Coordinates of C-alpha atoms in Angstrom, one line a residue:
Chain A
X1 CA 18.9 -1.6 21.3
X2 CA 18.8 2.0 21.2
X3 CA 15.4 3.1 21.9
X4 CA 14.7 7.2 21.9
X5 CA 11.2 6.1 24.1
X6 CA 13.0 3.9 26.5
X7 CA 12.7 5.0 30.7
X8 CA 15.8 7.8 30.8
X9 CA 16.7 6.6 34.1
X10 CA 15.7 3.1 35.3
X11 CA 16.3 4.0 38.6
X12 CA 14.2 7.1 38.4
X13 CA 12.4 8.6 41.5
X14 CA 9.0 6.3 42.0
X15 CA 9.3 4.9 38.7
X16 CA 8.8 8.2 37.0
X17 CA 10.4 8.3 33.4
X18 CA 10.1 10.7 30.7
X19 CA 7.2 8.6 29.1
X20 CA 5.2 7.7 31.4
X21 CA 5.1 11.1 32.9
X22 CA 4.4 12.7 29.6
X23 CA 1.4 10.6 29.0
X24 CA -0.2 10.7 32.4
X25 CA 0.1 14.6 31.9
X26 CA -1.1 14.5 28.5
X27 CA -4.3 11.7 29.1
X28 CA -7.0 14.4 29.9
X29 CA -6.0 16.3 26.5
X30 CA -6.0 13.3 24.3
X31 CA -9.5 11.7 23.1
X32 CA -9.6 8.2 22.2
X33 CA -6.9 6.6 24.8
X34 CA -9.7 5.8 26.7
X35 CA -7.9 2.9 28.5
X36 CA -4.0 2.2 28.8
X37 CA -3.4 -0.8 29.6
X38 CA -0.2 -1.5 31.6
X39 CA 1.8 -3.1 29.6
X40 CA 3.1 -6.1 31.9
X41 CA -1.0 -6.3 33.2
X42 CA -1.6 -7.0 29.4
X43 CA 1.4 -9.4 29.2
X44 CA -1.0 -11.5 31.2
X45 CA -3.4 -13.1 28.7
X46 CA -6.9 -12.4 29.3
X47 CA -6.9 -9.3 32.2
X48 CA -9.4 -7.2 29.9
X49 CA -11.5 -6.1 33.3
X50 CA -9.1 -3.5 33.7
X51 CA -9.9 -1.6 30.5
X52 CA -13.9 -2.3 31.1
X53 CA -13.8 -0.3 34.0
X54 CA -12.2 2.6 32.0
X55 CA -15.0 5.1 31.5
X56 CA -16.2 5.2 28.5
X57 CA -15.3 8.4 26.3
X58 CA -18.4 8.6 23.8
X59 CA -17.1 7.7 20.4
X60 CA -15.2 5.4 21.3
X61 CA -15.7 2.0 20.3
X62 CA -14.2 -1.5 22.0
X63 CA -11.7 -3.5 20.4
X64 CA -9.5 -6.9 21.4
X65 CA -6.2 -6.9 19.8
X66 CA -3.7 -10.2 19.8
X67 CA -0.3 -8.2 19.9
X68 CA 2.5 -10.6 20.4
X69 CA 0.4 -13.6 21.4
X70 CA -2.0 -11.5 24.0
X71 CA -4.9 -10.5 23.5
X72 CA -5.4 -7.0 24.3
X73 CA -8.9 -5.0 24.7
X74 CA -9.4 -1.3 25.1
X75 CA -11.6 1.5 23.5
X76 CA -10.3 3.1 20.6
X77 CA -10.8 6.0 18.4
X78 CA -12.4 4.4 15.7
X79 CA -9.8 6.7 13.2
X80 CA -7.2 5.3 15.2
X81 CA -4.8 4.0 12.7
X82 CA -2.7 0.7 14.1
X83 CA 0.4 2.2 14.2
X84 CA -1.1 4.9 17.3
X85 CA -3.2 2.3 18.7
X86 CA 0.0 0.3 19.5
X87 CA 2.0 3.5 20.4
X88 CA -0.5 5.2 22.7
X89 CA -2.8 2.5 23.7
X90 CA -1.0 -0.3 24.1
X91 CA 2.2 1.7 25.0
X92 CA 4.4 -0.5 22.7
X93 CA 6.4 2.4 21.4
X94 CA 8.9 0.4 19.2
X95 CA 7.3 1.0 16.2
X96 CA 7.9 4.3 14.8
X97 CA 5.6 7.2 13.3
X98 CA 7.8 8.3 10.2
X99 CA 5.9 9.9 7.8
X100 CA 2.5 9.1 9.0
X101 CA 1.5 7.8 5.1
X102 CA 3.1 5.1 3.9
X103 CA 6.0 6.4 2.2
X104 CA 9.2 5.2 5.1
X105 CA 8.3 2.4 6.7
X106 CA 9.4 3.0 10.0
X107 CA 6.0 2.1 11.2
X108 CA 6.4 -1.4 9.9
X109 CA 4.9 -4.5 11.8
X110 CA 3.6 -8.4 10.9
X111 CA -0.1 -8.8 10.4
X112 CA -0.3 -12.9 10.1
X113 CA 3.6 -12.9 9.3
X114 CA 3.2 -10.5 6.8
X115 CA 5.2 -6.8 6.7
X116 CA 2.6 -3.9 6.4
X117 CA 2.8 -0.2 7.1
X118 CA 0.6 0.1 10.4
X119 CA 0.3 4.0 9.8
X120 CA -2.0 2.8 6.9
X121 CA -3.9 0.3 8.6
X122 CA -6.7 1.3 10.6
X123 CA -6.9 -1.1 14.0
X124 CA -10.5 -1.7 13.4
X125 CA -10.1 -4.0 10.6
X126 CA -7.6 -5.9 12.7
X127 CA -9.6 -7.9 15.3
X128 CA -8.7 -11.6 15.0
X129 CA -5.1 -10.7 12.6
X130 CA -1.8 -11.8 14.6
X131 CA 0.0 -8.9 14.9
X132 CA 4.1 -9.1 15.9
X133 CA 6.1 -5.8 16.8
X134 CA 9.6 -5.3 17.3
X135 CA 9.5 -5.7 21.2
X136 CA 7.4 -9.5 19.9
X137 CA 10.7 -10.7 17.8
X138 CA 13.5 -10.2 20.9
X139 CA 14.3 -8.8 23.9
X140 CA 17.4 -7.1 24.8
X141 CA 18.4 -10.5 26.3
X142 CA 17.5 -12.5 23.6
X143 CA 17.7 -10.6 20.5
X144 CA 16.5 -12.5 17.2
X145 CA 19.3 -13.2 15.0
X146 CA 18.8 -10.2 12.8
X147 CA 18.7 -7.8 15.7
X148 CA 21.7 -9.3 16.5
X149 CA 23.0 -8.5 13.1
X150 CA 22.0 -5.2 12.7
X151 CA 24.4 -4.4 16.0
X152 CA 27.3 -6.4 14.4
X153 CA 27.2 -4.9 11.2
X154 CA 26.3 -1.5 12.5
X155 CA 22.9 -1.2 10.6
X156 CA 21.6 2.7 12.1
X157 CA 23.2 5.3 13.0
X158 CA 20.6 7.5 14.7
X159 CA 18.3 4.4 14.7
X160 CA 14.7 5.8 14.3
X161 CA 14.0 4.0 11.5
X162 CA 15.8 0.5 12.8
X163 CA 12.7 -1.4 13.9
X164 CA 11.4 -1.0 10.9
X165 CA 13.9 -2.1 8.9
X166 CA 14.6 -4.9 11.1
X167 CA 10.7 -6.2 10.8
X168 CA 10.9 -5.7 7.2
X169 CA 14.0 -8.0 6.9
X170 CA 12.7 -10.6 9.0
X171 CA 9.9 -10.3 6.8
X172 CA 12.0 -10.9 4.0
X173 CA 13.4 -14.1 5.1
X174 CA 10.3 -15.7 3.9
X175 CA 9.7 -13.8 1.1
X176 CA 11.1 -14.9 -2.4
X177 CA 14.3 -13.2 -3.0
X178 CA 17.4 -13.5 -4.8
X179 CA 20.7 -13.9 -3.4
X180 CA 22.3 -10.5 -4.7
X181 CA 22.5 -7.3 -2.8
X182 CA 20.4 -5.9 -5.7
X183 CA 17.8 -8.5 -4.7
X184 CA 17.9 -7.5 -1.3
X185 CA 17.8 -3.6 -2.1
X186 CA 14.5 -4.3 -4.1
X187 CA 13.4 -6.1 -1.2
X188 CA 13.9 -3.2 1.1
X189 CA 12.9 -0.3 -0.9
X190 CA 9.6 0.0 1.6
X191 CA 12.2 1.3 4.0
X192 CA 13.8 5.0 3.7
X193 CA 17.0 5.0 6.4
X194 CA 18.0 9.0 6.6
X195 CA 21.3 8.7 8.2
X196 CA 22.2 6.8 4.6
X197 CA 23.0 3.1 6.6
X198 CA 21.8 1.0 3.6
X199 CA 25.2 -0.7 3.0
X200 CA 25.4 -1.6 6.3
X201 CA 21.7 -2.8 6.4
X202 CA 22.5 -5.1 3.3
X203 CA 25.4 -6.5 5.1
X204 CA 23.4 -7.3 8.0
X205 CA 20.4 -8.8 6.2
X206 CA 22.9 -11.2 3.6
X207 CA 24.8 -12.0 7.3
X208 CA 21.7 -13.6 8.3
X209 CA 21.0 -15.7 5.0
X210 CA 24.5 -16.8 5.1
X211 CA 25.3 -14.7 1.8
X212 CA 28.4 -13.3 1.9
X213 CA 27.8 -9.5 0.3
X214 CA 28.4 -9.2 -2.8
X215 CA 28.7 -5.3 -4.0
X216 CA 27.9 -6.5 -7.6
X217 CA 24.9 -4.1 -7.3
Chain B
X1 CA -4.3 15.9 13.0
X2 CA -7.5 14.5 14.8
X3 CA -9.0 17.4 16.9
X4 CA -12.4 15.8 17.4
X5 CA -14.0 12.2 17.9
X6 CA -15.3 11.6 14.5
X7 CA -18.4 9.5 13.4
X8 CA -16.0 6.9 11.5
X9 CA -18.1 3.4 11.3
X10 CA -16.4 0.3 10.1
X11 CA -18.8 -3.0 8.7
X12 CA -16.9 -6.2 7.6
X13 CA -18.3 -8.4 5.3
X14 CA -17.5 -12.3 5.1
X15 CA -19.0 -12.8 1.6
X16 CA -19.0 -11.4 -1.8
X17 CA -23.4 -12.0 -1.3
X18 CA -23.3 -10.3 2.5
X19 CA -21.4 -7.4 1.0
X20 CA -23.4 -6.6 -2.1
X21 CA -26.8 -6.7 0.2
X22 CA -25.2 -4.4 2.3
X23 CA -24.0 -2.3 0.1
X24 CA -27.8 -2.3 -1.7
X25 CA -29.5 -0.8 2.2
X26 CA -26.6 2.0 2.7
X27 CA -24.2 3.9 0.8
X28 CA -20.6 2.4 2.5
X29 CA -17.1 2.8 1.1
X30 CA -15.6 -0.6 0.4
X31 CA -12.0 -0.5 1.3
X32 CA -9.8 -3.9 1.2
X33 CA -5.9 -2.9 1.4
X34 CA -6.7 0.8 2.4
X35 CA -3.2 1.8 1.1
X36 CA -4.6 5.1 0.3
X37 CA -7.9 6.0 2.7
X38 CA -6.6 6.7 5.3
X39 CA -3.9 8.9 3.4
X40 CA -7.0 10.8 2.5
X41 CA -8.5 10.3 6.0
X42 CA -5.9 11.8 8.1
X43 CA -5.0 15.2 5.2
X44 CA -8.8 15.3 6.0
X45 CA -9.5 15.0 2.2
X46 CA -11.4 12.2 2.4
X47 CA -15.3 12.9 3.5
X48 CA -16.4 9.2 3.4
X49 CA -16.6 8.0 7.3
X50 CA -19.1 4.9 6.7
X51 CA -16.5 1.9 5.6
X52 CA -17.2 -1.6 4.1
X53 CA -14.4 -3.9 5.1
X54 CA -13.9 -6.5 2.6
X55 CA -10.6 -7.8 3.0
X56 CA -12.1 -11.2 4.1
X57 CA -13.5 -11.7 0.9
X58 CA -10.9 -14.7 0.1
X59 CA -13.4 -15.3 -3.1
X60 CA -11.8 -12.7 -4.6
X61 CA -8.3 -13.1 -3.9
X62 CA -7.8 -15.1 -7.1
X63 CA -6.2 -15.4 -10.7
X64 CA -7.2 -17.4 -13.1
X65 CA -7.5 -18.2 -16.7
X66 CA -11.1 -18.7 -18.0
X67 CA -11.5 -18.8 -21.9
X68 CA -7.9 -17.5 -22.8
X69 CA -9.3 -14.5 -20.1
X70 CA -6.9 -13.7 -17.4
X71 CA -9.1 -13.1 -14.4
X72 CA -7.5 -11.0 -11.8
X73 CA -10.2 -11.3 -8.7
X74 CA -10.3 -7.5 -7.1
X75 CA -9.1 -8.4 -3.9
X76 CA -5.2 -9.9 -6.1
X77 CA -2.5 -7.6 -4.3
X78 CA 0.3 -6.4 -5.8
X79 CA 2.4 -9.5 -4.0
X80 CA 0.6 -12.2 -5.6
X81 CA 0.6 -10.9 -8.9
X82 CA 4.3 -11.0 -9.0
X83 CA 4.6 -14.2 -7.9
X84 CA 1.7 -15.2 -10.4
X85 CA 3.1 -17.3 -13.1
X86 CA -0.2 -16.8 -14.5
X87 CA 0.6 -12.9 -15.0
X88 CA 4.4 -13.0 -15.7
X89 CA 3.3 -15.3 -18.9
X90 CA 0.5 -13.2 -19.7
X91 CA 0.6 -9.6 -18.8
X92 CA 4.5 -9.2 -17.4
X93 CA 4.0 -5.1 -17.9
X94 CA 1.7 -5.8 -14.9
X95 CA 4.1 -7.2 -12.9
X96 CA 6.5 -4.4 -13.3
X97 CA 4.0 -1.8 -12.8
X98 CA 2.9 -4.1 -9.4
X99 CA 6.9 -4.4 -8.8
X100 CA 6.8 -0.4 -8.4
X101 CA 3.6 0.3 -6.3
X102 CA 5.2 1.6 -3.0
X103 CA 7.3 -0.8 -1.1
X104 CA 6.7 -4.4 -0.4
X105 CA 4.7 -3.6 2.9
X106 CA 2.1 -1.8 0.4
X107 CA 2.1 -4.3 -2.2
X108 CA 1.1 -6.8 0.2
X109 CA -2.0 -5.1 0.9
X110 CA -2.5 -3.0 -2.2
X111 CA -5.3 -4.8 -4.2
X112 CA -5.8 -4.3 -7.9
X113 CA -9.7 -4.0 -7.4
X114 CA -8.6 -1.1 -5.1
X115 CA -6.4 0.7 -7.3
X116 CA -9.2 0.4 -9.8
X117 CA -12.1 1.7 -7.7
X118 CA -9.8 4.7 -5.8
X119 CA -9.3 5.6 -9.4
X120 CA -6.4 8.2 -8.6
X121 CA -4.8 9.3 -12.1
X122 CA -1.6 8.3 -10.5
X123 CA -2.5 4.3 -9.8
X124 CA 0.6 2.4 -11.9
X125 CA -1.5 -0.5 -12.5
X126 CA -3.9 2.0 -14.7
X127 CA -2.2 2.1 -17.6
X128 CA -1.7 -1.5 -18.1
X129 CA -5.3 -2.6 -17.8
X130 CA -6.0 0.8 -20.4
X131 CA -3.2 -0.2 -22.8
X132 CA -4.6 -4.0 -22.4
X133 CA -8.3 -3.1 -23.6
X134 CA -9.3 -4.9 -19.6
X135 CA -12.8 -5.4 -18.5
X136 CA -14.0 -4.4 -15.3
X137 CA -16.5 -6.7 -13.8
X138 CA -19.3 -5.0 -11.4
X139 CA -21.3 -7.0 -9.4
X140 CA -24.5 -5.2 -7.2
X141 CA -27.1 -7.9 -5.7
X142 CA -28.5 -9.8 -7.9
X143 CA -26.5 -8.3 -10.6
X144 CA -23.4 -8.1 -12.8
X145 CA -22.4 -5.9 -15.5
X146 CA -19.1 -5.8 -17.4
X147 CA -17.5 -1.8 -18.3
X148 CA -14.7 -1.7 -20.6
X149 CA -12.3 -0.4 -18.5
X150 CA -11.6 2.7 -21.1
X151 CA -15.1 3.5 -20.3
X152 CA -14.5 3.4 -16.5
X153 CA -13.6 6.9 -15.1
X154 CA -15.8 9.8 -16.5
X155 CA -13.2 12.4 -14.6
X156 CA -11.0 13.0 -12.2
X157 CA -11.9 10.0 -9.4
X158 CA -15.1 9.7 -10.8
X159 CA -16.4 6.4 -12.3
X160 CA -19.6 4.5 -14.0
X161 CA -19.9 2.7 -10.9
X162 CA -23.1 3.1 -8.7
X163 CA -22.9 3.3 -4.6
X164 CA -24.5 -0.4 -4.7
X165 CA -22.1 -1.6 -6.9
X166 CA -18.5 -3.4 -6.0
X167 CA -15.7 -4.4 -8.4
X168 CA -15.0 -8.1 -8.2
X169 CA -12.7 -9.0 -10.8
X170 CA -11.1 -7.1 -14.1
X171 CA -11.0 -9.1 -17.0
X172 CA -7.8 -9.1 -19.6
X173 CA -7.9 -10.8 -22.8
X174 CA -4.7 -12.1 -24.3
X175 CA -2.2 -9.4 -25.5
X176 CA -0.5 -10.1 -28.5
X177 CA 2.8 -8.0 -29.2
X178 CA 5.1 -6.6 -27.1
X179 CA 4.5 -5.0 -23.5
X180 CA 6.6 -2.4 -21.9
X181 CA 6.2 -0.2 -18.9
X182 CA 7.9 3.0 -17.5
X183 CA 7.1 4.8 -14.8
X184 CA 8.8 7.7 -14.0
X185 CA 8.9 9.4 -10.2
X186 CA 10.8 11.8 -7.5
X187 CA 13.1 8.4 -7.2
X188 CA 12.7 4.8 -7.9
X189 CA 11.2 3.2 -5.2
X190 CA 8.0 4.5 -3.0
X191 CA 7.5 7.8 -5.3
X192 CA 4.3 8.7 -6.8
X193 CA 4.1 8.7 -10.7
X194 CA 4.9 12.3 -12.2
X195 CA 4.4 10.0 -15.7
X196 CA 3.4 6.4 -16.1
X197 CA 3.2 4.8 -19.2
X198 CA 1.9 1.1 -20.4
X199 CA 2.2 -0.2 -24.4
X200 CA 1.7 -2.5 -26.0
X201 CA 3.3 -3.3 -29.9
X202 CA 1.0 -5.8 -31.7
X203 CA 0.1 -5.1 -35.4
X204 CA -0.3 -1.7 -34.5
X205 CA 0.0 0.4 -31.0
X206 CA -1.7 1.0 -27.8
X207 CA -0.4 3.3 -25.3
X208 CA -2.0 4.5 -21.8
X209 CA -0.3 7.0 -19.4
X210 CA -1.1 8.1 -16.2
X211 CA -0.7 10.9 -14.1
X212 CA -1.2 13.5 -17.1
X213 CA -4.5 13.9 -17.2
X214 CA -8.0 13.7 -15.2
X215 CA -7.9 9.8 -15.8
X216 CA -5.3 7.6 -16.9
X217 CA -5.8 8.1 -20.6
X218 CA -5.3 6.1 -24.3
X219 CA -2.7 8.4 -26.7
X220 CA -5.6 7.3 -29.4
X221 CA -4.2 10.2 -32.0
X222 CA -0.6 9.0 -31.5
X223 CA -1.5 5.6 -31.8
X224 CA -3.2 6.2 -35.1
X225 CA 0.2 8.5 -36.0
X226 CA 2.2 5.5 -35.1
X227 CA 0.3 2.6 -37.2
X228 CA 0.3 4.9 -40.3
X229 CA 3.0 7.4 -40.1
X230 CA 6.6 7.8 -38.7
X231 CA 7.6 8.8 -35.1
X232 CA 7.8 12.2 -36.0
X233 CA 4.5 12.5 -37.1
X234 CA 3.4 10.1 -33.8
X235 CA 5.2 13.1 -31.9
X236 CA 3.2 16.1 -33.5
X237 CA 0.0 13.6 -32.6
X238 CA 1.1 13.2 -28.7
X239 CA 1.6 17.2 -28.8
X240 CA -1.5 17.6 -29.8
X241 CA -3.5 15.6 -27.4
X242 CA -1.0 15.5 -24.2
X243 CA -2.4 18.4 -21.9
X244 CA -0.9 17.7 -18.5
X245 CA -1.1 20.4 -15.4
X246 CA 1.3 21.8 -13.0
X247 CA 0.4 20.2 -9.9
X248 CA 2.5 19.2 -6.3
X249 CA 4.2 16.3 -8.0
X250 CA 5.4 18.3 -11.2
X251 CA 5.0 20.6 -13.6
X252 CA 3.0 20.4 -17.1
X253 CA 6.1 21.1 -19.2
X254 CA 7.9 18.4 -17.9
X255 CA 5.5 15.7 -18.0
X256 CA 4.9 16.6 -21.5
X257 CA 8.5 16.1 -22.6
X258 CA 8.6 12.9 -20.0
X259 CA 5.6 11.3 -21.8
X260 CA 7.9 12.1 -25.3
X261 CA 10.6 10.6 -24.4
X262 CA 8.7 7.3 -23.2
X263 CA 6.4 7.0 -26.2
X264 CA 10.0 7.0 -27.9
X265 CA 11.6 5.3 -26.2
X266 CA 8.8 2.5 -26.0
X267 CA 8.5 2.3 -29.6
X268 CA 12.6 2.1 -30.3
X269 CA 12.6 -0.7 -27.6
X270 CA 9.7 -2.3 -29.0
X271 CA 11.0 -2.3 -32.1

């Protein structure tokens, strides 16, 4: 997948990518990332020890979040909304700040297999809730079927708003909808794609429920 | 933009009792879906920081019929009432008005007790639950009173509800006549109302809109036009008591035509 966050180089000098260097250069400005966690270190249930010996910044508060089947604990902001909690604390940067409110769903994650807009959820009132991300569905190796979809059917174009879209239509699968494109449109309508790739989104998303499209509407 | 580590304190509540007695020792906002705090939070137009989780609440995640009453429990999202077959037979404006609250990420947390308490002008489900003369059930501890939900908002965001106080469910009697809903926005899907309008065509008339006014507001003049009179006269009425502003989402003159057309057009349809 195409991923405007992703290393530039893999085989960049001492593992230094654009990412990382930008946040170890920006940590000292930016209150309330009071511990990262390395991502593979949190991979590895249970390794909270290395967050407790963060120091503390005052205001902050503690908080254990199960993001992808691990359980994650760090100090937060407590105005830290879930959507920057996962971006800049947990350094899962799949999900996408859009507009920030609610109104494009490129933010869009599962909270006990449900789709919600993690720019409008605060990550405080998500201790205990399951929460599944783009990088929690497939991996470039294994991509979930409607990943796998949206690159047949060509389903982005610039692809900022993809993961989104993709967690919203596996979302969908569950959700009670009818078999039409319309149905599926409706279905979508959380998700604004600026690069106009809704066709191609449709055709992905009916691919997957083994609908052929049908341009009725 | 967050420049500064803020004070904001979170409380959760298991129970409808544990929340109420909290709520009783210190003023808290009670948020459930939080569709639109932290909206507020992050433009910085929101000066609450002391928050009342209650989304755990499952007590009042329920709808039921009690007494030919449909009970929507405050914590009913916009998801389960469309899939309520309790509502579609019922109060199917409601599920058109929940069918158009943002996408379906926000209408799986959105909560009808939350659009109720937020109490924006703009909240789609408003209009219904004025056009349906609904009941708003307040519960404090060791209380409960009942508001008529016309009654509710005394201006713009403000209610009759006291800081103790928590809205638990919002009663609807049966409608008789014909419902129909419109709202109209930027675009069709995750737009903000410009004009929202519920009615409902029983032996005579009742029509709420939203988003024209303080508070989502009853036409009660055109109503009265529209039992007695003829459209026309329904139209001088609406005229006369249809003062919208000019505001970031539109401008008065255009909601004032908007909210013609639908009154007409709701009472042709309804016809």
């Amino acid at each position: 997948m195409h991923d405007p966050d992703a290393p530039d180089h893999d085989d960049a000098p001492s593992g230094l990518t654009r990412r990382n260097f930008l946040t170890r250069a920006g940590a000292a400005g930016i209150a309330g990332v009071a511990a990262s966690i390395p991502l593979a270190a949190a991979l590895a249930e249970g390794v909270p020890e290395a967050t407790d010996a963060a120091p503390d910044i005052p205001g902050t508060v503690p908080i254990a979040l199960r993001v992808n089947g691990a359980t994650l604990r760090m100090r937060i902001d407590p105005r830290a909304t879930l959507l920057d909690t996962l971006r800049e604390s947990v350094h899962l940067t799949g999900t996408k700040k859009g507009c920030d409110h609610g109104q494009c769903g490129a933010c869009t994650v599962h909270v006990n297999g449900e789709r919600v807009n993690s720019c409008l959820r605060l990550a405080l009132m998500h201790e205990g809730d399951d929460i599944t991300t783009i990088e929690g569905i497939g991996s470039p190796d294994a991509l979930h079927p409607m990943q796998a979809a949206f690159v047949a059917h060509d389903g982005y174009q610039c692809g900022y708003c993809t993961s989104g879209q993709i967690m919203s239509a596996v979302a969908l699968m569950k959700e009670p909808c009818g078999p039409r494109d319309s149905d599926v449109k409706e279905l979508m309508s959380g998700n604004i794609c600026r690069c106009g790739a809704y066709p191609n989104i449709v055709a992905a998303i009916q691919d997957v429920r083994g609908n052929s499209p049908m341009r009725q509407g | 933009m967050k420049t500064a580590l803020s004070t904001l304190e979170m409380r959760r509540a298991t129970s409808v009792a544990e929340a109420l007695e909290i709520l009783r020792d210190e003023p808290r906002m009670p948020i459930a879906g939080a569709t639109d705090v932290y909206v507020g939070l992050n433009f910085g137009t929101l000066p609450e920081l002391r928050y009342l989780d209650i989304w755990a609440l499952d007590e009042l995640r329920t709808i039921t019929v009690n007494e030919d009453v449909l009970v929507l429990g405050a914590l009913a999202t916009y998801t389960m009432m469309v899939a309520s077959a309790l509502v579609q037979e019922r109060l199917p404006m409601m599920i058109e008005a929940a069918r158009q609250v943002g996408g379906p990420q926000i209408q799986n947390r959105g909560t009808i007790g939350g659009n109720i308490a937020n109490g924006s002008p703009a909240g789609d489900s408003l209009p219904v639950l004025a056009a349906c003369d609904a009941v708003v059930v307040l519960q404090s501890a060791g209380a409960e009173r009942r508001v008529k939900f016309t009654e509710f908002y005394t201006g713009y965001r403000k209610t009759v509800m006291r800081r103790d106080e928590l809205v638990v469910a919002v009663e609807v009697p049966r409608v008789s006549g014909r419902q129909w809903f419109r709202k109209v926005g930027t675009r069709a899907a995750q737009a903000i109302s410009k004009v929202v309008v519920a009615g409902v065509r029983g032996e005579g008339a009742r029509i709420a809109v939203g988003s024209i006014a303080p508070t989502v507001i009853r036409l009660t003049a055109t109503e009265r036009a529209l039992a007695t009179g003829s459209l026309d006269e329904a139209m001088v009425a609406l005229r006369g008591e249809v003062n919208p502003i000019d505001d970031i989402r539109s401008t008065a003159d255009y909601r004032k035509r908007v909210t013609e057309n639908l009154v007409r057009r709701f009472w042709t349809e309804t016809a």
